[in-house]
Short mmCIF file of C-alpha atoms in Angstrom, two decimals:
data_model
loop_
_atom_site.label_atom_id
_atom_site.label_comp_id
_atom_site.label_asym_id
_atom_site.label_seq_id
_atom_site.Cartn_x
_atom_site.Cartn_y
_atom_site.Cartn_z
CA UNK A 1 -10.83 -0.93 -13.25
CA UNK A 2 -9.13 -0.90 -10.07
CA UNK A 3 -11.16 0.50 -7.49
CA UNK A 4 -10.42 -1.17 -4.24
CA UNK A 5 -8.52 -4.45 -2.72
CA UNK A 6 -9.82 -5.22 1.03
CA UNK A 7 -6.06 -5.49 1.78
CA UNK A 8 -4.61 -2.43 -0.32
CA UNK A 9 -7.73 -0.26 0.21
CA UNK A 10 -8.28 2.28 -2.78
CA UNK A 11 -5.22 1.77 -5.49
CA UNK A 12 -5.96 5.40 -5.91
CA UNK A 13 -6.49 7.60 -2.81
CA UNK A 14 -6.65 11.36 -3.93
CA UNK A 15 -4.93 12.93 -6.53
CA UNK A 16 -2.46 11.01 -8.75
CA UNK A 17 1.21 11.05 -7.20
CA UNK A 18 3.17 9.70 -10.13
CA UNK A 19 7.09 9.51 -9.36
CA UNK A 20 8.88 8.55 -12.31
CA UNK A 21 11.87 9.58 -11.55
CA UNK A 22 12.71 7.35 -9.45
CA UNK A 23 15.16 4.76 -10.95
CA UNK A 24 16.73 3.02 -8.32
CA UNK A 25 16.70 1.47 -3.95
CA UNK A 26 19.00 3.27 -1.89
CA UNK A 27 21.30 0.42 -2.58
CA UNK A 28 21.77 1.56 -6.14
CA UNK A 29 19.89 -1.49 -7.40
CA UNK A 30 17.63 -0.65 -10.07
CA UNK A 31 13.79 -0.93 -9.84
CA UNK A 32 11.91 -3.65 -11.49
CA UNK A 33 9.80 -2.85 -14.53
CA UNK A 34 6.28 -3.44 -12.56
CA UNK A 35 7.75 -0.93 -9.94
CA UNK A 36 8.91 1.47 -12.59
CA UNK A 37 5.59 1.63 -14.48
CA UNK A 38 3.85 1.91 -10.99
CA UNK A 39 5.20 4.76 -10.07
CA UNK A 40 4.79 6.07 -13.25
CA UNK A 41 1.28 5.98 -12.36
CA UNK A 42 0.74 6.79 -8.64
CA UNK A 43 2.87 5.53 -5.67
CA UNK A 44 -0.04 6.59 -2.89
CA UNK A 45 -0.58 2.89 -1.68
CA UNK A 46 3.06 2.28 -1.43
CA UNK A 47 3.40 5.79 0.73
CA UNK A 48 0.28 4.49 2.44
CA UNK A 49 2.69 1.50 3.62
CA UNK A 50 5.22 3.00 4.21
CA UNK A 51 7.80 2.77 1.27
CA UNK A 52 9.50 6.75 1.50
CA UNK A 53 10.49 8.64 4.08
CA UNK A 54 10.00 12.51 5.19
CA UNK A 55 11.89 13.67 2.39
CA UNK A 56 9.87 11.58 -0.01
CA UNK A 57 13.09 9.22 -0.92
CA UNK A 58 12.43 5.29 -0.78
CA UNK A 59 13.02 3.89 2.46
CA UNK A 60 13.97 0.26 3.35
CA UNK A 61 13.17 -1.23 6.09
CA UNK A 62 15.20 -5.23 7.62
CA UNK A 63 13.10 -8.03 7.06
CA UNK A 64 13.23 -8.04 11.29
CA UNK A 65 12.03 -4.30 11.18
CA UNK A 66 8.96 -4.81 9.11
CA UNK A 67 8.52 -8.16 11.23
CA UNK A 68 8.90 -6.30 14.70
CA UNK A 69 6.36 -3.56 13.08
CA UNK A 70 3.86 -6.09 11.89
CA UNK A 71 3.79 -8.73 14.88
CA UNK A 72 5.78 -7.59 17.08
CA UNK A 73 8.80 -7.88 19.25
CA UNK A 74 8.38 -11.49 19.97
CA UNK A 75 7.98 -12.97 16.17
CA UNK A 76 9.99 -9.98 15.33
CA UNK A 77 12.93 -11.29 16.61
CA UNK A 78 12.91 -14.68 14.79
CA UNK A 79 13.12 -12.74 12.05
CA UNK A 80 16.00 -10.85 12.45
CA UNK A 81 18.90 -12.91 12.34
CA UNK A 82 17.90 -13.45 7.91
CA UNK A 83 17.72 -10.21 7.53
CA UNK A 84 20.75 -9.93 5.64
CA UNK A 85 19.33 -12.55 3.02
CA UNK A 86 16.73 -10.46 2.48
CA UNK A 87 18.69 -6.92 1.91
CA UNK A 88 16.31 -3.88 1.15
CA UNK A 89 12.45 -5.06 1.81
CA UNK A 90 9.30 -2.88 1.27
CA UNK A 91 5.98 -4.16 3.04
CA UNK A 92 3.28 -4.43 0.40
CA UNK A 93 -0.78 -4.82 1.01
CA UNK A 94 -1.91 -8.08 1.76
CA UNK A 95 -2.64 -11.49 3.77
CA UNK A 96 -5.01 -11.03 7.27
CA UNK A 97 -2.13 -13.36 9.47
CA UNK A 98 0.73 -12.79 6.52
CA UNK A 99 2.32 -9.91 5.56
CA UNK A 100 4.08 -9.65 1.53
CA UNK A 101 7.01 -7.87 1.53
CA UNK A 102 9.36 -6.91 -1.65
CA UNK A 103 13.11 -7.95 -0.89
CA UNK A 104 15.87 -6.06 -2.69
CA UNK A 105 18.50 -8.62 -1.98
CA UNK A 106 21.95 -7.66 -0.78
CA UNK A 107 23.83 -8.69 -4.48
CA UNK A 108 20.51 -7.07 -6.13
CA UNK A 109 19.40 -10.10 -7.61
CA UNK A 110 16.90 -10.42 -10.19
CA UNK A 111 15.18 -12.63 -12.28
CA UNK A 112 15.33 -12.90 -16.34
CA UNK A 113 12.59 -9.78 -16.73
CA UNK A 114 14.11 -7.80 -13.97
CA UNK A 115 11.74 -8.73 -11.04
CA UNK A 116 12.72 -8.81 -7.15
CA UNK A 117 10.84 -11.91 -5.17
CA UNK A 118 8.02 -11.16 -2.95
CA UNK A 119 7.79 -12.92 0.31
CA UNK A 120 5.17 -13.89 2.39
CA UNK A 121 5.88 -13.65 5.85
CA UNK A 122 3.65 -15.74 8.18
CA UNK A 123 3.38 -16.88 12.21
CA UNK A 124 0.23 -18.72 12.38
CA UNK A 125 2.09 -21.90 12.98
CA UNK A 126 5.31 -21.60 13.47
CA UNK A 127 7.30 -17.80 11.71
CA UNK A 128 8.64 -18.29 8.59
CA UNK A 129 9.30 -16.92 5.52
CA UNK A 130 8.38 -18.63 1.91
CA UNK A 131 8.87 -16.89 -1.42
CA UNK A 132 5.41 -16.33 -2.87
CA UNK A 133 5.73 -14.63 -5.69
CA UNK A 134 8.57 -13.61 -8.52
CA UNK A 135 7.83 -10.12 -9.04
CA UNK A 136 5.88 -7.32 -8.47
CA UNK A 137 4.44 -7.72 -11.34
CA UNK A 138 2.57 -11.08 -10.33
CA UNK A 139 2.22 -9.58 -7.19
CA UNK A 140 0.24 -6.89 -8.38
CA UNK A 141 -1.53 -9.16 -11.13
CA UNK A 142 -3.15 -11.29 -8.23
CA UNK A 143 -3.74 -8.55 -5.72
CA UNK A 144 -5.69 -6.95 -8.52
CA UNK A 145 -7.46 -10.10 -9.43
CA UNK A 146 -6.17 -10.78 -13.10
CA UNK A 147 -4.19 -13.74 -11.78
CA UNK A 148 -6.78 -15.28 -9.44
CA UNK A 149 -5.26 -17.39 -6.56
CA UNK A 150 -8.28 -19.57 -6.43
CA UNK A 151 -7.52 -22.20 -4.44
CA UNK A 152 -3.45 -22.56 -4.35
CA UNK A 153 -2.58 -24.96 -1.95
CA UNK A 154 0.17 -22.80 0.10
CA UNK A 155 1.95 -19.68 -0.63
CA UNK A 156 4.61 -20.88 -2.57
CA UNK A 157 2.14 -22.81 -5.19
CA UNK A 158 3.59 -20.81 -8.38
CA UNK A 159 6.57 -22.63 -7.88
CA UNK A 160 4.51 -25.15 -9.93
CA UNK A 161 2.57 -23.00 -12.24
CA UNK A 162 4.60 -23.37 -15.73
CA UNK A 163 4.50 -19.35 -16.27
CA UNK A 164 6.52 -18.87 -12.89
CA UNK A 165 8.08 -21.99 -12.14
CA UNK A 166 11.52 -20.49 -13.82
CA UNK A 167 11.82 -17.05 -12.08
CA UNK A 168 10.41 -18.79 -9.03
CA UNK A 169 13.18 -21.60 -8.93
CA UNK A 170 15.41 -18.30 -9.99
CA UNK A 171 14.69 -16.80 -6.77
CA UNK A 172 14.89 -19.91 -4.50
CA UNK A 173 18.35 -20.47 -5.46
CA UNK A 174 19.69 -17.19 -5.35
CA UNK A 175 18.18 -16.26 -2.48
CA UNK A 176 17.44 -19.90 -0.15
CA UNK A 177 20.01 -22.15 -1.49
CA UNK A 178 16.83 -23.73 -3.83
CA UNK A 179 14.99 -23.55 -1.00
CA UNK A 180 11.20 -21.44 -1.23
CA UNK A 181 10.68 -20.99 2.41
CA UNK A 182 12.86 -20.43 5.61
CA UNK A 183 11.76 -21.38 8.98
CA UNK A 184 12.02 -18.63 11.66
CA UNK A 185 12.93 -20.17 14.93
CA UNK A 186 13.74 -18.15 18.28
#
């Protein structure tokens, strides 16, 4: 059903890896359902972008880390002083310019089913963050195609969609002071 995304690659690559037994971040915070039945299943594209370490543990990267990775030490470092906002992130597949990452934040915050916010980072214009979607789960629903994006008019259009709006406006004020998007200047 599954077999490829041209920003994930293959959702399978190999042999199955499932690791349920992972429960929780580093931080202690517990994973999200999506994340939880994911790795259930396989976590190969999240090894693929980097999500564990040597010794196969998750490992979390600063929002200015993955930034400086992705772009960077120039755009990287207007990302770096919101880093603590942002706690534990995880790059995920997508966007040609943009990058999605999953943010842990630092209280653990999540939304009434359990979801962390995915962000779209973005420097085509000016760097800035903007919270894109509520969960993996949606994340992973439009990636795949089962939630198509068609054609949303900015990153941060399921902030209007009635089935999101809620966790979205969630995440914006626990995370933004109501705010979906943070501008990134040096």
């Amino acid at each position: 059903m599954l077999p490829h995304d041209r920003f994930a690659g293959p959702w399978v690559d190999g042999p199955l890896r499932p690791r349920p037994e992972l429960e929780a971040f580093p931080s202690g915070h517990p994973l999200p359902p999506s994340l939880r039945s994911w790795l259930a299943y396989d976590s190969g594209m999240l090894e693929r972008h980097g999500w564990f370490d040597a010794g196969g543990g998750l490992a979390p990267r600063t929002l200015g880390e993955i930034a400086t990775e992705e772009y960077g030490e120039g755009w990287g470092s207007c990302f770096e002083p919101f880093s603590a906002l942002f706690g534990e992130c995880f790059l995920l597949p997508g966007g040609s310019d943009s990058r999605r990452v999953l943010s842990v934040g630092p209280g653990g915050e999540r939304d009434g089913l359990g979801e962390y916010p995915v962000f779209a980072l973005d420097v085509d214009d000016l760097p800035y963050a903007v919270l894109m979607h509520p969960g993996f789960d949606v994340y992973l629903a439009e990636t795949a195609g089962v939630l198509p994006s068609g054609d949303r008019p900015g990153y941060d259009s399921l902030k209007h969609d009635p089935r999101y709006a809620r966790r979205m406006a969630a995440h914006a004020r626990g995370r933004l002071g109501g705010e979906y998007d943070l501008l990134c200047l040096p």
